[in-house]
CSV table of C-alpha atoms and ligand atoms in Angstrom, one decimal:
chain,number,residue,atom,x,y,z
P,1,UNK,CA,0.0,0.1,0.0
P,2,UNK,CA,1.4,3.4,-1.0
P,3,UNK,CA,1.2,6.0,1.8
P,4,UNK,CA,1.7,9.7,1.3
P,5,UNK,CA,1.6,13.0,3.1
P,6,UNK,CA,-1.5,15.0,2.3
P,7,UNK,CA,-3.4,17.9,3.6
P,8,UNK,CA,-7.2,18.2,3.4
P,9,UNK,CA,-10.1,20.5,3.6
P,10,UNK,CA,-11.9,20.6,6.9
P,11,UNK,CA,-14.6,18.2,6.0
P,12,UNK,CA,-12.1,15.3,6.0
P,13,UNK,CA,-12.3,14.5,9.8
P,14,UNK,CA,-12.2,10.7,9.7
P,15,UNK,CA,-10.5,7.7,8.1
P,16,UNK,CA,-12.8,7.3,5.1
P,17,UNK,CA,-12.7,6.3,1.4
P,18,UNK,CA,-12.7,8.8,-1.3
P,19,UNK,CA,-12.1,9.0,-5.2
P,20,UNK,CA,-9.6,11.5,-6.2
P,21,UNK,CA,-10.6,13.7,-9.1
P,22,UNK,CA,-9.4,16.9,-10.7
P,23,UNK,CA,-11.6,20.0,-10.7
P,24,UNK,CA,-12.0,19.6,-14.4
P,25,UNK,CA,-13.3,15.9,-14.2
P,26,UNK,CA,-15.5,16.4,-11.0
P,27,UNK,CA,-18.7,17.5,-12.9
P,28,UNK,CA,-18.6,14.4,-15.2
P,29,UNK,CA,-18.0,11.9,-12.3
P,30,UNK,CA,-20.2,13.4,-9.4
P,31,UNK,CA,-22.6,11.1,-7.9
P,32,UNK,CA,-24.6,11.8,-4.7
P,33,UNK,CA,-23.7,8.4,-3.0
P,34,UNK,CA,-19.8,8.6,-3.3
P,35,UNK,CA,-17.2,11.1,-1.9
P,36,UNK,CA,-14.7,13.1,-4.0
P,37,UNK,CA,-11.4,14.6,-3.2
P,38,UNK,CA,-10.3,17.3,-5.8
P,39,UNK,CA,-6.7,17.3,-6.1
P,40,UNK,CA,-5.8,20.8,-6.1
P,41,UNK,CA,-2.6,22.3,-7.6
P,42,UNK,CA,-3.5,26.1,-7.6
P,43,UNK,CA,-5.3,28.2,-5.2
P,44,UNK,CA,-8.2,28.7,-7.8
P,45,UNK,CA,-9.0,25.0,-7.5
P,46,UNK,CA,-9.4,25.3,-3.6
P,47,UNK,CA,-11.6,28.3,-4.1
P,48,UNK,CA,-13.7,26.4,-6.7
P,49,UNK,CA,-14.3,23.6,-4.2
P,50,UNK,CA,-15.4,26.0,-1.4
P,51,UNK,CA,-17.9,27.5,-4.0
P,52,UNK,CA,-19.3,24.0,-4.8
P,53,UNK,CA,-19.5,23.3,-1.0
P,54,UNK,CA,-21.4,26.6,-0.5
P,55,UNK,CA,-23.8,25.7,-3.1
P,56,UNK,CA,-24.6,22.6,-1.2
P,57,UNK,CA,-22.4,19.7,-2.4
P,58,UNK,CA,-21.6,18.0,0.8
P,59,UNK,CA,-19.5,15.2,-0.6
P,60,UNK,CA,-16.8,17.1,-2.2
P,61,UNK,CA,-13.5,18.3,-0.4
P,62,UNK,CA,-9.9,19.4,-1.6
P,63,UNK,CA,-6.7,17.6,-1.1
P,64,UNK,CA,-3.1,18.5,-1.5
P,65,UNK,CA,-1.1,15.4,-2.2
P,66,UNK,CA,1.3,15.7,-5.0
P,67,UNK,CA,1.8,11.8,-5.1
P,68,UNK,CA,-1.8,10.8,-5.7
P,69,UNK,CA,-3.0,10.3,-9.3
P,70,UNK,CA,-6.4,11.3,-10.7
P,71,UNK,CA,-8.8,8.2,-10.3
P,72,UNK,CA,-7.0,6.9,-7.3
P,73,UNK,CA,-9.3,5.6,-4.4
P,74,UNK,CA,-7.5,6.6,-1.2
P,75,UNK,CA,-8.3,6.1,2.5
P,76,UNK,CA,-7.7,9.2,4.4
P,77,UNK,CA,-5.9,9.5,7.7
P,78,UNK,CA,-6.4,13.2,8.7
P,79,UNK,CA,-4.7,13.1,12.2
P,80,UNK,CA,-1.6,12.0,10.5
P,81,UNK,CA,-1.9,14.3,7.5
P,82,UNK,CA,-1.9,11.0,5.4
P,83,UNK,CA,-3.6,9.3,2.5
P,84,UNK,CA,-3.1,5.7,1.3
P,85,UNK,CA,-3.9,4.4,-2.1
P,86,UNK,CA,-6.1,1.5,-2.1
P,87,UNK,CA,-6.8,1.4,-5.9
P,88,UNK,CA,-4.8,3.2,-8.6
P,89,UNK,CA,-6.3,2.7,-12.2
P,90,UNK,CA,-2.8,2.8,-13.8
P,91,UNK,CA,-1.4,-0.1,-11.8
P,92,UNK,CA,-0.9,-3.3,-13.7
P,93,UNK,CA,-2.2,-5.5,-10.6
P,94,UNK,CA,-5.0,-4.6,-8.4
P,95,UNK,CA,-6.1,-6.1,-5.1
P,96,UNK,CA,-8.2,-5.7,-1.9
P,97,UNK,CA,-7.5,-7.4,1.3
P,98,UNK,CA,-10.8,-8.6,3.1
P,99,UNK,CA,-9.5,-9.9,6.4
P,100,UNK,CA,-6.2,-10.4,8.3
P,101,UNK,CA,-7.6,-13.6,10.0
P,102,UNK,CA,-6.6,-17.0,8.9
P,103,UNK,CA,-7.1,-20.6,9.8
P,104,UNK,CA,-3.7,-21.6,8.6
P,105,UNK,CA,-0.2,-20.4,9.7
P,106,UNK,CA,1.9,-21.0,6.5
P,107,UNK,CA,5.7,-21.3,7.2
P,108,UNK,CA,6.2,-18.5,4.6
P,109,UNK,CA,3.1,-16.3,5.1
P,110,UNK,CA,3.9,-12.8,3.9
P,111,UNK,CA,1.2,-11.3,6.1
P,112,UNK,CA,1.1,-13.1,9.3
P,113,UNK,CA,-2.4,-13.4,10.4
P,114,UNK,CA,-3.9,-11.6,13.5
P,115,UNK,CA,-6.9,-13.0,15.6
P,116,UNK,CA,-8.7,-9.9,16.0
P,117,UNK,CA,-12.2,-9.2,14.6
P,118,UNK,CA,-11.7,-7.1,11.5
P,119,UNK,CA,-15.2,-6.6,9.8
P,120,UNK,CA,-14.3,-3.0,9.0
P,121,UNK,CA,-11.9,-4.4,6.4
P,122,UNK,CA,-14.8,-5.8,4.4
P,123,UNK,CA,-16.7,-2.6,4.7
P,124,UNK,CA,-13.7,-0.7,3.5
P,125,UNK,CA,-13.2,-3.1,0.6
P,126,UNK,CA,-17.0,-2.6,-0.5
P,127,UNK,CA,-16.5,1.2,-0.3
P,128,UNK,CA,-13.3,0.9,-2.5
P,129,UNK,CA,-15.3,-1.2,-5.0
P,130,UNK,CA,-18.1,1.3,-5.2
P,131,UNK,CA,-15.6,4.4,-5.4
P,132,UNK,CA,-13.5,2.9,-8.3
P,133,UNK,CA,-14.3,5.0,-11.3
P,134,UNK,CA,-12.9,2.4,-13.8
P,135,UNK,CA,-13.3,-1.3,-14.0
P,136,UNK,CA,-10.0,-3.2,-13.8
P,137,UNK,CA,-9.9,-6.5,-16.0
P,138,UNK,CA,-8.8,-8.4,-12.9
P,139,UNK,CA,-9.3,-7.6,-9.2
P,140,UNK,CA,-7.6,-9.8,-6.5
P,141,UNK,CA,-9.3,-10.5,-3.3
P,142,UNK,CA,-7.0,-11.6,-0.4
P,143,UNK,CA,-6.6,-12.1,3.3
P,144,UNK,CA,-5.8,-13.8,5.6
P,145,UNK,CA,-8.4,-16.3,4.5
P,146,UNK,CA,-11.4,-14.7,2.7
P,147,UNK,CA,-13.8,-17.6,3.4
P,148,UNK,CA,-13.6,-16.8,7.1
P,149,UNK,CA,-16.2,-14.1,5.8
P,150,UNK,CA,-18.6,-17.1,5.2
P,151,UNK,CA,-21.5,-15.9,2.9
P,152,UNK,CA,-20.2,-12.4,3.5
P,153,UNK,CA,-17.7,-13.1,0.7
P,154,UNK,CA,-20.6,-13.6,-1.6
P,155,UNK,CA,-21.8,-10.1,-0.8
P,156,UNK,CA,-18.4,-8.7,-1.8
P,157,UNK,CA,-18.5,-10.7,-5.1
P,158,UNK,CA,-22.0,-9.5,-5.8
P,159,UNK,CA,-20.8,-5.9,-5.3
P,160,UNK,CA,-18.0,-6.4,-7.7
P,161,UNK,CA,-20.7,-7.6,-10.3
P,162,UNK,CA,-23.0,-4.7,-9.8
P,163,UNK,CA,-20.3,-2.0,-9.9
P,164,UNK,CA,-17.9,-3.6,-12.3
P,165,UNK,CA,-19.6,-6.3,-14.5
P,166,UNK,CA,-16.7,-6.7,-16.7
P,167,UNK,CA,-14.0,-7.3,-13.9
P,168,UNK,CA,-12.9,-10.8,-13.3
P,169,UNK,CA,-12.1,-11.7,-9.7
P,170,UNK,CA,-9.2,-13.9,-8.3
P,171,UNK,CA,-9.7,-15.1,-4.8
P,172,UNK,CA,-6.7,-16.3,-2.9
P,173,UNK,CA,-8.0,-18.9,-0.5
P,174,UNK,CA,-6.5,-21.8,1.3
P,175,UNK,CA,-9.7,-23.6,0.0
P,176,UNK,CA,-10.1,-25.5,3.4
P,177,UNK,CA,-13.6,-24.1,4.3
P,178,UNK,CA,-14.9,-25.2,0.9
P,179,UNK,CA,-14.9,-28.7,2.1
P,180,UNK,CA,-18.2,-27.5,3.8
P,181,UNK,CA,-20.4,-28.2,0.7
P,182,UNK,CA,-23.2,-25.8,1.9
P,183,UNK,CA,-20.9,-23.1,2.3
P,184,UNK,CA,-19.2,-23.7,-1.1
P,185,UNK,CA,-22.7,-23.6,-2.7
P,186,UNK,CA,-23.6,-20.5,-0.8
P,187,UNK,CA,-20.7,-18.8,-2.1
P,188,UNK,CA,-20.6,-19.8,-5.8
P,189,UNK,CA,-24.1,-21.0,-6.7
P,190,UNK,CA,-25.5,-18.7,-9.4
P,191,UNK,CA,-22.5,-16.4,-9.1
P,192,UNK,CA,-22.4,-13.8,-12.0
P,193,UNK,CA,-19.0,-12.4,-11.1
P,194,UNK,CA,-16.4,-14.3,-13.3
P,195,UNK,CA,-14.1,-15.8,-10.6
P,196,UNK,CA,-10.9,-17.9,-10.4
P,197,UNK,CA,-9.8,-19.5,-7.2
P,198,UNK,CA,-6.2,-19.3,-6.4
P,199,UNK,CA,-5.5,-22.3,-4.0
P,200,UNK,CA,-2.2,-23.3,-2.6
P,201,UNK,CA,-1.2,-27.0,-2.4
P,202,UNK,CA,2.1,-27.9,-1.0
P,203,UNK,CA,2.6,-31.7,-0.9
P,204,UNK,CA,1.2,-34.9,-2.5
P,205,UNK,CA,0.5,-36.5,1.0
P,206,UNK,CA,-1.2,-35.0,4.0
P,207,UNK,CA,1.8,-34.5,6.5
P,208,UNK,CA,3.7,-32.5,3.7
P,209,UNK,CA,1.1,-30.0,3.0
P,210,UNK,CA,-0.1,-29.8,6.7
P,211,UNK,CA,3.5,-29.1,7.8
P,212,UNK,CA,3.9,-26.3,5.4
P,213,UNK,CA,0.6,-24.7,6.4
P,214,UNK,CA,1.1,-25.7,10.0
P,215,UNK,CA,-2.5,-27.0,10.2
P,216,UNK,CA,-3.5,-30.6,10.9
P,217,UNK,CA,-6.2,-31.9,8.5
P,218,UNK,CA,-5.6,-29.0,6.1
P,219,UNK,CA,-4.7,-31.4,3.1
P,220,UNK,CA,-7.9,-33.4,3.3
P,221,UNK,CA,-9.9,-30.2,3.6
P,222,UNK,CA,-8.2,-28.5,0.8
P,223,UNK,CA,-8.7,-31.5,-1.6
P,224,UNK,CA,-12.3,-31.8,-0.6
P,225,UNK,CA,-12.8,-28.0,-1.2
P,226,UNK,CA,-11.1,-28.3,-4.8
P,227,UNK,CA,-13.5,-31.1,-5.6
P,228,UNK,CA,-16.4,-29.1,-4.6
P,229,UNK,CA,-15.2,-26.1,-6.7
P,230,UNK,CA,-14.9,-28.4,-9.5
P,231,UNK,CA,-18.5,-29.7,-9.1
P,232,UNK,CA,-19.6,-26.0,-9.5
P,233,UNK,CA,-17.3,-25.6,-12.5
P,234,UNK,CA,-15.2,-22.9,-10.7
P,235,UNK,CA,-11.8,-22.2,-12.6
P,236,UNK,CA,-8.9,-23.0,-10.2
P,237,UNK,CA,-5.3,-22.0,-10.2
P,238,UNK,CA,-3.1,-24.3,-7.9
P,239,UNK,CA,-0.4,-22.2,-6.2
P,240,UNK,CA,2.9,-23.7,-5.1
P,241,UNK,CA,5.5,-21.5,-3.2
P,242,UNK,CA,8.9,-22.8,-3.9
P,243,UNK,CA,10.5,-23.2,-0.5
P,244,UNK,CA,12.8,-26.1,0.6
P,245,UNK,CA,10.3,-28.6,2.0
P,246,UNK,CA,8.1,-28.0,-1.3
P,247,UNK,CA,11.1,-28.2,-3.8
P,248,UNK,CA,12.1,-31.4,-2.1
P,249,UNK,CA,8.9,-33.0,-3.5
P,250,UNK,CA,8.0,-30.8,-6.2
P,251,UNK,CA,8.2,-33.4,-9.2
P,252,UNK,CA,6.0,-35.9,-7.0
P,253,UNK,CA,3.6,-33.1,-6.1
P,254,UNK,CA,3.2,-32.1,-10.0
P,255,UNK,CA,2.7,-35.8,-10.9
P,256,UNK,CA,0.0,-36.1,-8.1
P,257,UNK,CA,-1.7,-32.9,-9.4
P,258,UNK,CA,-1.7,-34.4,-13.1
P,259,UNK,CA,-3.2,-37.6,-12.0
P,260,UNK,CA,-5.7,-36.4,-9.4
P,261,UNK,CA,-6.5,-32.8,-10.1
P,262,UNK,CA,-6.3,-32.6,-14.0
P,263,UNK,CA,-9.4,-30.3,-14.1
P,264,UNK,CA,-7.4,-27.4,-12.7
P,265,UNK,CA,-7.0,-24.6,-15.0
P,266,UNK,CA,-3.2,-24.1,-14.3
P,267,UNK,CA,-0.6,-24.3,-11.8
P,268,UNK,CA,1.5,-21.2,-10.7
P,269,UNK,CA,5.0,-22.1,-9.4
P,270,UNK,CA,5.9,-18.9,-7.2
P,271,UNK,CA,9.3,-17.8,-5.7
P,272,UNK,CA,9.0,-17.0,-1.9
P,273,UNK,CA,8.3,-13.5,-0.8
P,274,UNK,CA,11.1,-12.7,1.7
P,275,UNK,CA,8.9,-11.1,4.4
P,276,UNK,CA,6.7,-12.0,7.3
P,277,UNK,CA,7.0,-15.7,8.5
P,278,UNK,CA,9.3,-16.5,5.7
P,279,UNK,CA,12.0,-14.3,7.5
P,280,UNK,CA,11.3,-16.2,10.9
P,281,UNK,CA,11.6,-19.6,9.0
P,282,UNK,CA,14.6,-18.4,6.8
P,283,UNK,CA,16.3,-21.8,6.9
P,284,UNK,CA,13.3,-23.5,5.2
P,285,UNK,CA,12.3,-20.5,3.0
P,286,UNK,CA,15.5,-19.1,1.7
P,287,UNK,CA,16.4,-20.9,-1.6
P,288,UNK,CA,18.6,-20.0,-4.6
P,289,UNK,CA,16.4,-21.2,-7.4
P,290,UNK,CA,19.3,-21.4,-9.7
P,291,UNK,CA,20.3,-24.4,-7.6
P,292,UNK,CA,17.1,-26.1,-8.2
P,293,UNK,CA,16.7,-25.8,-11.9
P,294,UNK,CA,16.9,-29.6,-12.5
P,295,UNK,CA,13.9,-30.0,-10.1
P,296,UNK,CA,11.9,-27.2,-11.9
P,297,UNK,CA,12.5,-28.8,-15.2
P,298,UNK,CA,11.3,-32.2,-13.8
P,299,UNK,CA,8.3,-30.7,-12.3
P,300,UNK,CA,7.5,-28.9,-15.7
P,301,UNK,CA,7.8,-32.2,-17.5
P,302,UNK,CA,5.4,-33.8,-15.3
P,303,UNK,CA,2.8,-31.0,-15.7
P,304,UNK,CA,3.3,-31.0,-19.5
P,305,UNK,CA,2.9,-34.8,-19.5
P,306,UNK,CA,-0.4,-34.5,-17.9
P,307,UNK,CA,-1.3,-31.5,-20.1
P,308,UNK,CA,-1.7,-29.2,-17.0
P,309,UNK,CA,-0.8,-25.6,-18.0
P,310,UNK,CA,1.8,-23.8,-15.6
P,311,UNK,CA,3.6,-20.6,-15.1
P,312,UNK,CA,6.2,-19.0,-12.9
P,313,UNK,CA,5.5,-16.0,-10.7
P,314,UNK,CA,7.7,-13.7,-8.8
P,315,UNK,CA,10.8,-15.5,-10.5
P,316,UNK,CA,13.5,-13.6,-12.3
P,317,UNK,CA,14.3,-14.9,-15.6
P,318,UNK,CA,17.9,-15.5,-14.6
P,319,UNK,CA,16.8,-18.0,-12.1
P,320,UNK,CA,15.1,-20.2,-14.7
P,321,UNK,CA,16.3,-22.5,-17.4
P,322,UNK,CA,16.1,-20.9,-20.6
P,323,UNK,CA,13.4,-23.2,-21.9
P,324,UNK,CA,11.0,-22.2,-19.1
P,325,UNK,CA,11.4,-18.5,-19.7
P,326,UNK,CA,8.2,-18.6,-21.8
P,327,UNK,CA,6.2,-19.5,-18.6
P,328,UNK,CA,7.4,-16.8,-16.6
P,329,UNK,CA,5.1,-13.7,-15.8
P,330,UNK,CA,5.6,-10.3,-14.4
P,331,UNK,CA,3.6,-10.9,-11.5
P,332,UNK,CA,4.7,-8.5,-8.6
P,333,UNK,CA,2.4,-5.7,-7.9
P,334,UNK,CA,3.7,-2.4,-9.1
P,335,UNK,CA,4.3,-0.7,-5.9
P,336,UNK,CA,6.5,-3.4,-4.6
P,337,UNK,CA,8.4,-4.6,-7.7
P,338,UNK,CA,12.0,-3.5,-8.0
P,339,UNK,CA,15.2,-4.5,-10.0
P,340,UNK,CA,18.8,-4.4,-8.7
P,341,UNK,CA,21.5,-2.3,-10.3
P,342,UNK,CA,22.9,-5.5,-11.8
P,343,UNK,CA,19.7,-5.8,-13.8
P,344,UNK,CA,20.4,-2.3,-15.7
P,345,UNK,CA,22.5,-3.9,-18.7
P,346,UNK,CA,20.2,-7.0,-18.7
P,347,UNK,CA,18.3,-7.4,-22.0
P,348,UNK,CA,15.5,-9.4,-20.4
P,349,UNK,CA,14.5,-6.7,-17.8
P,350,UNK,CA,11.2,-5.6,-19.8
P,351,UNK,CA,9.9,-9.2,-19.6
P,352,UNK,CA,11.4,-10.1,-16.2
P,353,UNK,CA,9.4,-10.2,-13.0
P,354,UNK,CA,12.3,-8.7,-11.0
P,355,UNK,CA,12.2,-8.7,-7.2
P,356,UNK,CA,9.9,-7.8,-4.2
P,357,UNK,CA,11.0,-4.4,-2.9
P,358,UNK,CA,12.0,-6.0,0.5
P,359,UNK,CA,14.5,-8.5,-1.0
P,360,UNK,CA,17.4,-6.5,0.5
P,361,UNK,CA,16.2,-7.2,4.0
P,362,UNK,CA,15.5,-10.7,3.1
P,363,UNK,CA,17.1,-12.4,0.1
P,364,UNK,CA,16.9,-12.7,-3.6
P,365,UNK,CA,15.3,-15.8,-5.1
P,366,UNK,CA,18.6,-16.5,-7.0
P,367,UNK,CA,22.0,-14.8,-7.7
P,368,UNK,CA,21.2,-12.0,-10.4
P,369,UNK,CA,23.0,-12.6,-13.6
P,370,UNK,CA,22.3,-10.1,-16.3
P,371,UNK,CA,21.5,-11.8,-19.7
P,372,UNK,CA,22.3,-10.4,-23.1
P,373,UNK,CA,20.0,-10.8,-26.0
P,374,UNK,CA,23.1,-12.6,-27.8
P,375,UNK,CA,23.4,-15.0,-24.9
P,376,UNK,CA,19.9,-15.7,-24.9
P,377,UNK,CA,19.5,-16.4,-28.7
P,378,UNK,CA,22.9,-18.4,-28.9
J,401,SF4,S1,19.4,-9.8,-14.3
J,401,SF4,FE1,17.6,-8.8,-13.4
J,401,SF4,S2,16.4,-8.3,-15.2
J,401,SF4,FE2,17.9,-9.6,-15.8
J,401,SF4,S3,16.9,-11.8,-15.6
J,401,SF4,FE3,18.1,-11.4,-13.8
J,401,SF4,S4,16.6,-10.4,-12.4
J,401,SF4,FE4,15.8,-10.2,-14.5
């Protein structure tokens, strides 16, 4: 989340959701049930806002925050003179966090869960959805575990459909609660929002998966959840984070997926984000993927053999064997995506996922080796 210093007109008193507009675009966008912050660059803009307020517009205020963009949806924190961007139309990736609670405790969780009630996060997400002035092609919904909202998750999905019917939603969920068939039905039956479920699987036998997610019984529940999703014809992307205990069995896990879960849309193989619990479990999570290229190739062979599509995420191209480069995606959200000085001469930088901004505090998923176009085509 991008936070920035900001000053506001006096009607911004609380933490609240607003759409950022320019004085020129306000008239075309104004709706009585939304709140608008006019980004001011001149005194005349501020005066214009005061005139509109005097004329009775109660949902318009000015903001001075040079780092915001027109169209941003922000949450204001006036007592700290701050605004935080929750949606930026110009970003490549868009996501909303629905809860910080979770029923698992994954070894490499990038956002360690907290137990407190946090229903305000759902209300905030719904307000952001209402205030988005453009419809992103894809909107990620994450937690914690979004299914802890129960049928409340369906309300969020229905809001997306109502406000942004062209938007596809991707829900990052451990899938365990979908083992409950009535809950699964309540969330997906008759759903009009195009939805893909992103569900992690870390082992081909129960104790491996349960160890990685630190929850007894999770493997059985996740498999039952996947089968329930399949019954409702919901698209599924399986997610595999490449930490040591998973890499140790990756080819076997991919064979298991090919044999038992051939209905999944694709498998995403993801480098670990060096933050959160991953830092506390560094001995299990820090790997140099360049040392595991043979394992990645074996896993890819198994998935190809069973015709299961796959992709690599968060993975610098120099960590991958050349013949797998075509499967790599630029997947790291814009605000946390960086490259190292070593990347500057690299010919593959425009296509490369690069690194998480916090790799310097943690680690890089591989030694960075700039690649020239000549080497690449040789
Ligand atoms: S050197 Fe940098 S830009 Fe080039 S492939 Fe490696 S990580 Fe990507």
